[in-house]
CSV table of C-alpha atoms and ligand atoms in Angstrom, one decimal:
chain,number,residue,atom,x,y,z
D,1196,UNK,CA,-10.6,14.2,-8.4
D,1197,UNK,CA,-12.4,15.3,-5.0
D,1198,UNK,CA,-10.1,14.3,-2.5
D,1199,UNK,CA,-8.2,11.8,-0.2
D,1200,UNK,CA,-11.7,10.4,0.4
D,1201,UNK,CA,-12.8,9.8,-2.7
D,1202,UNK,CA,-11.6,5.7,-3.1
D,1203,UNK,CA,-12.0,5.0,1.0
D,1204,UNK,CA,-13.7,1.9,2.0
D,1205,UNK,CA,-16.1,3.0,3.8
D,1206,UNK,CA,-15.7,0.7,7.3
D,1207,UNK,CA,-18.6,-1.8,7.5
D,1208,UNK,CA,-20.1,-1.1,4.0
D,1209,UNK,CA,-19.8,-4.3,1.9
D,1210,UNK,CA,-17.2,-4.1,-1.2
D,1211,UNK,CA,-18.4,-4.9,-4.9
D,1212,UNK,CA,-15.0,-4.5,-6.6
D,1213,UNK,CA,-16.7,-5.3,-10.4
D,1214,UNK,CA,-18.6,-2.2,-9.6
D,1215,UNK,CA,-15.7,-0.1,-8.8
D,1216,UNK,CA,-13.9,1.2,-12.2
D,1217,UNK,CA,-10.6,0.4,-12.6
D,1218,UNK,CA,-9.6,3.6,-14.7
D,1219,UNK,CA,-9.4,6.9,-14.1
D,1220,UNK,CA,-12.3,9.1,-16.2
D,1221,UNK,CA,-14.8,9.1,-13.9
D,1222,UNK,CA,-12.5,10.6,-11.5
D,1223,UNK,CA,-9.9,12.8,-13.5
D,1224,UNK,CA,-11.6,15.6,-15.9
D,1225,UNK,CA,-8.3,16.7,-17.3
D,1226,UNK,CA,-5.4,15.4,-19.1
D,1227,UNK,CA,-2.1,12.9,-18.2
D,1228,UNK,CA,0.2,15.7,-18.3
D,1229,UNK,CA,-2.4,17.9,-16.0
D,1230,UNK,CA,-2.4,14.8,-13.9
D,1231,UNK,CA,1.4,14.5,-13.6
D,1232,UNK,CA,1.8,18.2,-13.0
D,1233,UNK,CA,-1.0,18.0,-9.9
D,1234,UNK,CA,1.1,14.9,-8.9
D,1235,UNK,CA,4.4,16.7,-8.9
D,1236,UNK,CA,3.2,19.6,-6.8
D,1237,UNK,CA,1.5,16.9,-4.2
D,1238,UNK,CA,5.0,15.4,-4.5
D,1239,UNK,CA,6.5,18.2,-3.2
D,1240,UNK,CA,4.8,18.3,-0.5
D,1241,UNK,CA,5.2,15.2,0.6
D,1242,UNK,CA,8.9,15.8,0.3
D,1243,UNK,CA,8.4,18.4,3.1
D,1244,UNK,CA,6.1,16.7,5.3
D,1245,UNK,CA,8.5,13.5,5.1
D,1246,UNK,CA,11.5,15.7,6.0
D,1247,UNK,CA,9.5,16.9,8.9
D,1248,UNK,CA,8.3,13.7,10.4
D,1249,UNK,CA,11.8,12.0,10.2
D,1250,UNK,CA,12.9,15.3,12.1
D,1251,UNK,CA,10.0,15.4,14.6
D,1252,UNK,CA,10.2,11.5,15.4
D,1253,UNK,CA,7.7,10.6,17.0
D,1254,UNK,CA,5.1,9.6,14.8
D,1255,UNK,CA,4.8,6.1,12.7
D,1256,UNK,CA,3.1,5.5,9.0
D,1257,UNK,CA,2.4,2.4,7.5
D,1258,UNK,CA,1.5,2.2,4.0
D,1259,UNK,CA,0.2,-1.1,3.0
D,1260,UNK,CA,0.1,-2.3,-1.4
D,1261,UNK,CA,-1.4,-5.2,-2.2
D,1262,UNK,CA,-2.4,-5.9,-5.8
D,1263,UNK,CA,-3.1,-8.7,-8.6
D,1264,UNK,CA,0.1,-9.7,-10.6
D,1265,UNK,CA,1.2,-6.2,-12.4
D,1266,UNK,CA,-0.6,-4.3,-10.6
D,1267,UNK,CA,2.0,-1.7,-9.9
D,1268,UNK,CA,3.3,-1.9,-6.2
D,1269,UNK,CA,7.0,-2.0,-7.4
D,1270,UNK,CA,6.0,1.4,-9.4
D,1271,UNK,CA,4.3,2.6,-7.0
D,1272,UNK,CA,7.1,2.3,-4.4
D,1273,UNK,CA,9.0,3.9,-6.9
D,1274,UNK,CA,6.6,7.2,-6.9
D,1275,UNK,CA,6.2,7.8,-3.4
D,1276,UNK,CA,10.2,7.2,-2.3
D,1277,UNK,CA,11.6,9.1,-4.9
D,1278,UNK,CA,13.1,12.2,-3.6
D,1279,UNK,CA,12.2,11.5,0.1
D,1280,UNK,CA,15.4,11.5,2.8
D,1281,UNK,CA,15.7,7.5,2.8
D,1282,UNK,CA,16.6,7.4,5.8
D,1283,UNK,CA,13.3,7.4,6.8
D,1284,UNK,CA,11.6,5.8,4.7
D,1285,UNK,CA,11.7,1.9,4.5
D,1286,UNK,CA,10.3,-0.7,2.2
D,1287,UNK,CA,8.9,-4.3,3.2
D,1288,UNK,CA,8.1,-7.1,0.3
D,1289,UNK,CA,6.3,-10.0,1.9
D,1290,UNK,CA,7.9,-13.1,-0.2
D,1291,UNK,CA,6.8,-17.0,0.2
D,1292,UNK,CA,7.1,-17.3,4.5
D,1293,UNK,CA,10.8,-18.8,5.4
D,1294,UNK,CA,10.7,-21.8,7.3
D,1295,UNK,CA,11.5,-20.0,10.5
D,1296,UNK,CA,8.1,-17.6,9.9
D,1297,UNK,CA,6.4,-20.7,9.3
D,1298,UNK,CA,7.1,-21.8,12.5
D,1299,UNK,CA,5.4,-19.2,14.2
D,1300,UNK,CA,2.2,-16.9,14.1
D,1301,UNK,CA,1.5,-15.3,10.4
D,1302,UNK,CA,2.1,-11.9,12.4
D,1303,UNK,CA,5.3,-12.8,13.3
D,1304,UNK,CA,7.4,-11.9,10.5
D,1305,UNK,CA,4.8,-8.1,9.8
D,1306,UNK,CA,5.2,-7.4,13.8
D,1307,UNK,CA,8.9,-7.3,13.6
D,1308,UNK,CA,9.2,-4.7,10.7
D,1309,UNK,CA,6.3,-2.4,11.3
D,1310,UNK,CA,7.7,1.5,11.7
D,1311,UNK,CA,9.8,2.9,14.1
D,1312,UNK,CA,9.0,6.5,15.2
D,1313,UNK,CA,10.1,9.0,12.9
D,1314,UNK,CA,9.7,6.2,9.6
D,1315,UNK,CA,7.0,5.3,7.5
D,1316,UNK,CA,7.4,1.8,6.0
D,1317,UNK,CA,5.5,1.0,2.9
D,1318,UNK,CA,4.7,-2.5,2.7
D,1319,UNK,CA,4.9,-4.5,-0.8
D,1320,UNK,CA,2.5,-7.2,-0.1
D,1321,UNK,CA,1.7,-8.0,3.9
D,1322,UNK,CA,-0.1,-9.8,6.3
D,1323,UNK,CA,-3.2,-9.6,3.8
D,1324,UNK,CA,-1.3,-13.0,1.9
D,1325,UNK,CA,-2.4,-14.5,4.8
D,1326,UNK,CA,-6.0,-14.2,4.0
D,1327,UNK,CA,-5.7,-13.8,0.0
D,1328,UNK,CA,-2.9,-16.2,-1.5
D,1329,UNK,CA,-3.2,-18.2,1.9
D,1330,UNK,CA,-6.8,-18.4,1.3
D,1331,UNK,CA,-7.3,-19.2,-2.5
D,1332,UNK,CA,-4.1,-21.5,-2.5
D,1333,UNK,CA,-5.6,-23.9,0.7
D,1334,UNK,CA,-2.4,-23.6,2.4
D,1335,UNK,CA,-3.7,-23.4,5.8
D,1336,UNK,CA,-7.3,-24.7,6.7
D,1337,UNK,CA,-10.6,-22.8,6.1
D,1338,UNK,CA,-11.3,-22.9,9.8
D,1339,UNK,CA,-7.9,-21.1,10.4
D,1340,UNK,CA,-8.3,-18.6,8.0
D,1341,UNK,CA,-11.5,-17.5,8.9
D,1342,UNK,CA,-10.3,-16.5,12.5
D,1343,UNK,CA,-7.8,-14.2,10.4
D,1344,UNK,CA,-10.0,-11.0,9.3
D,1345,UNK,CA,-10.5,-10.4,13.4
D,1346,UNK,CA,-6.8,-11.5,14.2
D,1347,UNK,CA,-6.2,-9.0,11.4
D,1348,UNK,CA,-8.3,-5.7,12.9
D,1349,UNK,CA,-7.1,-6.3,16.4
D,1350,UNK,CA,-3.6,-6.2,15.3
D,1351,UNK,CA,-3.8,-3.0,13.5
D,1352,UNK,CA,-6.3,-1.6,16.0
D,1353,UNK,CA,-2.9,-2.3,18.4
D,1354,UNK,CA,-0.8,-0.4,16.3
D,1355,UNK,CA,-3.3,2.3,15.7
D,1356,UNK,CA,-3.5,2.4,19.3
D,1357,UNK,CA,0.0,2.6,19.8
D,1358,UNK,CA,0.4,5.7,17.7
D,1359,UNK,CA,0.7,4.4,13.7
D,1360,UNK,CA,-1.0,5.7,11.7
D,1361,UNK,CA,-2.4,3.0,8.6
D,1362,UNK,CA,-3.2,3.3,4.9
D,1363,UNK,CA,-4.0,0.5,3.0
D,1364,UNK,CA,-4.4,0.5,-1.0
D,1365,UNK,CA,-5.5,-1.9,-3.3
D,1366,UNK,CA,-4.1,-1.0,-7.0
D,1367,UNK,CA,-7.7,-2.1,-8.4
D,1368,UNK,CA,-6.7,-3.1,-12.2
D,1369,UNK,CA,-8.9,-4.7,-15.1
D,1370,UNK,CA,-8.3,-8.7,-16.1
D,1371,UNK,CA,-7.3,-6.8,-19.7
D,1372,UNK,CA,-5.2,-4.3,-18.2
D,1373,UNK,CA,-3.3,-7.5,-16.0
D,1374,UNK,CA,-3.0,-9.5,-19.7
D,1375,UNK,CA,-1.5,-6.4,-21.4
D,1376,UNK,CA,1.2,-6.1,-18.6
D,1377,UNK,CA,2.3,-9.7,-18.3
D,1378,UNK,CA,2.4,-9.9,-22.6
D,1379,UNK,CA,5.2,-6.8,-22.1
D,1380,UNK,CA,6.8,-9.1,-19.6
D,1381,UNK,CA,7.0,-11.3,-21.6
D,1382,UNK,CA,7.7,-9.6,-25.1
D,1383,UNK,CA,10.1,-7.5,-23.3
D,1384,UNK,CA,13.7,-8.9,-22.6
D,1385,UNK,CA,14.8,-6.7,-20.1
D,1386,UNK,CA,11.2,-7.5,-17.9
D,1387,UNK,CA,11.4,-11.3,-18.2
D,1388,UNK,CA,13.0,-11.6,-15.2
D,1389,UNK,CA,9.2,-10.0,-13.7
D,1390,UNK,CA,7.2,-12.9,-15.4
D,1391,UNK,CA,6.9,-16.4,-13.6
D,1392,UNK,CA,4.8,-19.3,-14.1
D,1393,UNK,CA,2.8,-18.5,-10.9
D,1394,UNK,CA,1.6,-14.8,-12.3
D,1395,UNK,CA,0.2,-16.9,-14.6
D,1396,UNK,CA,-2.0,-19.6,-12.8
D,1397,UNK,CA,-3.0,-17.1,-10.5
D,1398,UNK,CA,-4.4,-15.2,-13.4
D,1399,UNK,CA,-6.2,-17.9,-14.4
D,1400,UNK,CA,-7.9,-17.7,-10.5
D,1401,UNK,CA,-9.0,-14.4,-11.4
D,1402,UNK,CA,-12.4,-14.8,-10.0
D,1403,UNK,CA,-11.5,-16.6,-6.6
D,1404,UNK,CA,-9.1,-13.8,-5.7
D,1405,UNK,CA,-11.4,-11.0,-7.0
D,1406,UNK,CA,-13.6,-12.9,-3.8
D,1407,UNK,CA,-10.7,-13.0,-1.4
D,1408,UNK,CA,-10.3,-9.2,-2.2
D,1409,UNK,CA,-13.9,-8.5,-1.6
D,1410,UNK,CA,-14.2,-10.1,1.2
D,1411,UNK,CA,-10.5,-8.8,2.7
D,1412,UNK,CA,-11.8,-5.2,1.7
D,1413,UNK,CA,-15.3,-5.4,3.1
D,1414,UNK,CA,-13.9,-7.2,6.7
D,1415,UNK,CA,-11.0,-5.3,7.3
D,1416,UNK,CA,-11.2,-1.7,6.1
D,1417,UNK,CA,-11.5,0.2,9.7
D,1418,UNK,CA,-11.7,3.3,10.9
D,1419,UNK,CA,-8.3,2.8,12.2
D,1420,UNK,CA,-6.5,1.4,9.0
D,1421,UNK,CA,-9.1,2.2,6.2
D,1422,UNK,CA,-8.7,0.4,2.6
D,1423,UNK,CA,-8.6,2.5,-0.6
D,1424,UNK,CA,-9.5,0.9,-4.1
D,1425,UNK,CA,-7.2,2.9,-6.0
D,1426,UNK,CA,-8.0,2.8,-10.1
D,1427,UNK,CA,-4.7,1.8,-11.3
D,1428,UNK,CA,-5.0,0.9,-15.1
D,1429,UNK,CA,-3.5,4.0,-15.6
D,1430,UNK,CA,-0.1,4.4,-13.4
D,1431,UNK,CA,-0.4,8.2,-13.4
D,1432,UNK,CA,-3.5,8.4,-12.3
D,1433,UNK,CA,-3.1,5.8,-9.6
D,1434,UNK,CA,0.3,7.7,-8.5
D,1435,UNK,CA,-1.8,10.9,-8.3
D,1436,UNK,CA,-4.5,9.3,-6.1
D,1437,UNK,CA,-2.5,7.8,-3.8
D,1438,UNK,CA,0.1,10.6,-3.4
D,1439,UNK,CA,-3.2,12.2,-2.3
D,1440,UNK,CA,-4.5,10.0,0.2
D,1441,UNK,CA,-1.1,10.0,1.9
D,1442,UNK,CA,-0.6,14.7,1.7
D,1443,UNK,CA,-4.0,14.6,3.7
D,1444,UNK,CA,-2.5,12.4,6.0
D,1445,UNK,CA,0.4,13.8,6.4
D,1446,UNK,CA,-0.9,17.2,6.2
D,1447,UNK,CA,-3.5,16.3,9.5
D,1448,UNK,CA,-0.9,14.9,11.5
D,1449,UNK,CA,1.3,18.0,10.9
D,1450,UNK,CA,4.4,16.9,11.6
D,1451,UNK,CA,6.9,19.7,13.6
D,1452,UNK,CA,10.6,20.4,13.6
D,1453,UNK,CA,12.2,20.0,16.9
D,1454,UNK,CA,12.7,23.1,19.7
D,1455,UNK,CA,16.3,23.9,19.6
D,1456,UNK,CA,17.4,22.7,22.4
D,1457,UNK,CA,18.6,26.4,23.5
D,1458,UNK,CA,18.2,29.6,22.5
D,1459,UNK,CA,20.2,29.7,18.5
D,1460,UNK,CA,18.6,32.1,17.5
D,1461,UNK,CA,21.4,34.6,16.4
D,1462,UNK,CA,23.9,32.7,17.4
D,1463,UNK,CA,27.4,32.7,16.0
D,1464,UNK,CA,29.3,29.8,15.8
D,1465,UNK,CA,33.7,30.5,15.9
B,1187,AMP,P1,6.5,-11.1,-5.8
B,1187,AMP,O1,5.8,-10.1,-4.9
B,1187,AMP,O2,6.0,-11.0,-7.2
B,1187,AMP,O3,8.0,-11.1,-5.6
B,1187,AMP,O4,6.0,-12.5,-5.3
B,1187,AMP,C1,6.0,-12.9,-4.0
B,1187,AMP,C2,5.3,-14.2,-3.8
B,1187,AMP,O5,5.1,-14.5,-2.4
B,1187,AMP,C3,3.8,-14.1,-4.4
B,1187,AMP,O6,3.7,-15.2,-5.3
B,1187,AMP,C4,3.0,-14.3,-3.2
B,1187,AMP,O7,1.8,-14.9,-3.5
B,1187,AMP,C5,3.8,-15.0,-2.2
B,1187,AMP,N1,3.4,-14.8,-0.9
B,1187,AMP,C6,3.3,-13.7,-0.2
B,1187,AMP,N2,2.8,-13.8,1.1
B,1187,AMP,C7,2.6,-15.2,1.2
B,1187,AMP,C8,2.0,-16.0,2.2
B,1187,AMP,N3,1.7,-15.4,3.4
B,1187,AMP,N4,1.9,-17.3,2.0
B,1187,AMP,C9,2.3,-17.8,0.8
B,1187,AMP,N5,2.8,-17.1,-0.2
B,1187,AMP,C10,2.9,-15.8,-0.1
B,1188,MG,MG1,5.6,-11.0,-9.1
């Protein structure tokens, strides 16, 4: 694996997501286990870094998932929180809108939750339903959604603007892969729950939001919130990658502990 560059976007280059693998060999030489040790050590890392941009506050990072059915956000979530302060760390899942976000803008309900100094919320699903599910589904009209990708850029060109910094990954897995994980849904009693009648029909849409992706991925990767197309058949190596993508980050912006706010050093307390 190169680096946190190696599954960017690039801004303005057109996506071909059948061309991009989904699994890990072209990108990883060496074993799982090598894998999951080089993931530990970035974990480690971004233990520290966390601690230190909850304690400098004044920073924001948004992390955006967005996958097929099984395509491992929930795991995903699972491998970058564990072990970070919670406190400053938050997790948003975009569900079917409520009534109430219906009855406003689609950015309504993302604007209200995006971080705080000091956080960095992961989103599980986003304001990218609005162009994919939104879009494949015909729940609003092709006119509307169109006008979405720029409403889309400006938006996170505002946050950008306003000091949050933005990573967006797509967990890029194979139609087999995506049939493997919903069988063990549904072969396995204690992931039933997991498995519902929609997973399925949208699986058998494959194609049309393989095209909503493309076309998401190709209009709104930016050089202010890039896209990654993470290969994520393999959840070890997809945990690796985008623990990566988020050190570099983290490692740039170089997040500081606090001045005391007088001079402690020897001090004695009584
Ligand atoms: P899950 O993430 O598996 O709990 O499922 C959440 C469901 O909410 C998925 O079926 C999404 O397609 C759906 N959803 C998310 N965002 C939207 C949206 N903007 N409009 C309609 N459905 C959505
Ligand atoms: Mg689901």
């Amino acid at each position: 694996m190169a680096d946190g560059r190696t599954h960017l976007l690039t801004p303005g280059a057109p996506v071909d997501l059948a061309a991009i693998p989904t699994t890990a060999e072209a990108y990883w030489p060496g074993t799982r286990d090598e894998a999951r040790t080089a993931f530990r050590d970035l974990r480690k890392r971004f233990i520290n870094l966390q601690r230190r941009f909850y304690a400098a506050d004044d920073q924001k990072l948004l992390i955006v998932l967005q996958a097929m059915d099984a395509g491992g956000k929930d795991g995903t979530i699972r491998s970058i929180t564990r072990g970070t302060n919670p406190q400053g760390v938050e997790v948003e899942s975009f569900k079917v809108p409520s009534k109430a976000d219906l009855a406003h803008d689609y950015l309504w309900r993302v604007h209200k939750v995006v971080p705080a100094e000091g956080q960095i919320t992961i989103f599980n699903r986003s304001h990218y339903g609005d162009v994919l599910v939104v879009r494949v589904e015909n729940l609003v009209p092709e006119d509307q959604w169109r006008l979405r990708y720029d409403h889309i850029n400006d938006f996170e060109r505002l946050l950008s603007e306003t000091g949050t910094h933005i990573l967006k990954f797509y967990l890029h897995i194979s139609k087999e892969e995506q049939r493997a994980r919903l069988q063990s849904r549904a072969d396995e009693p204690h992931k039933h729950w997991k498995l519902v009648p929609a997973d399925l029909e949208k699986r058998a849409q494959w194609d049309d939001y393989q095209a909503a992706y493309q076309e998401a991925l190709t209009r709104c990767s930016t050089e202010w919130a890039p896209w990654y197309a993470i290969p994520a058949d393999q959840k070890w190596y997809r945990n690796l990658a985008i623990m990566q993508v988020v050190v570099d980050r983290l490692e740039a912006i170089n997040p500081q502990y606090p001045a005391p706010e007088f001079d402690v050093f020897g001090l004695k307390v009584i």
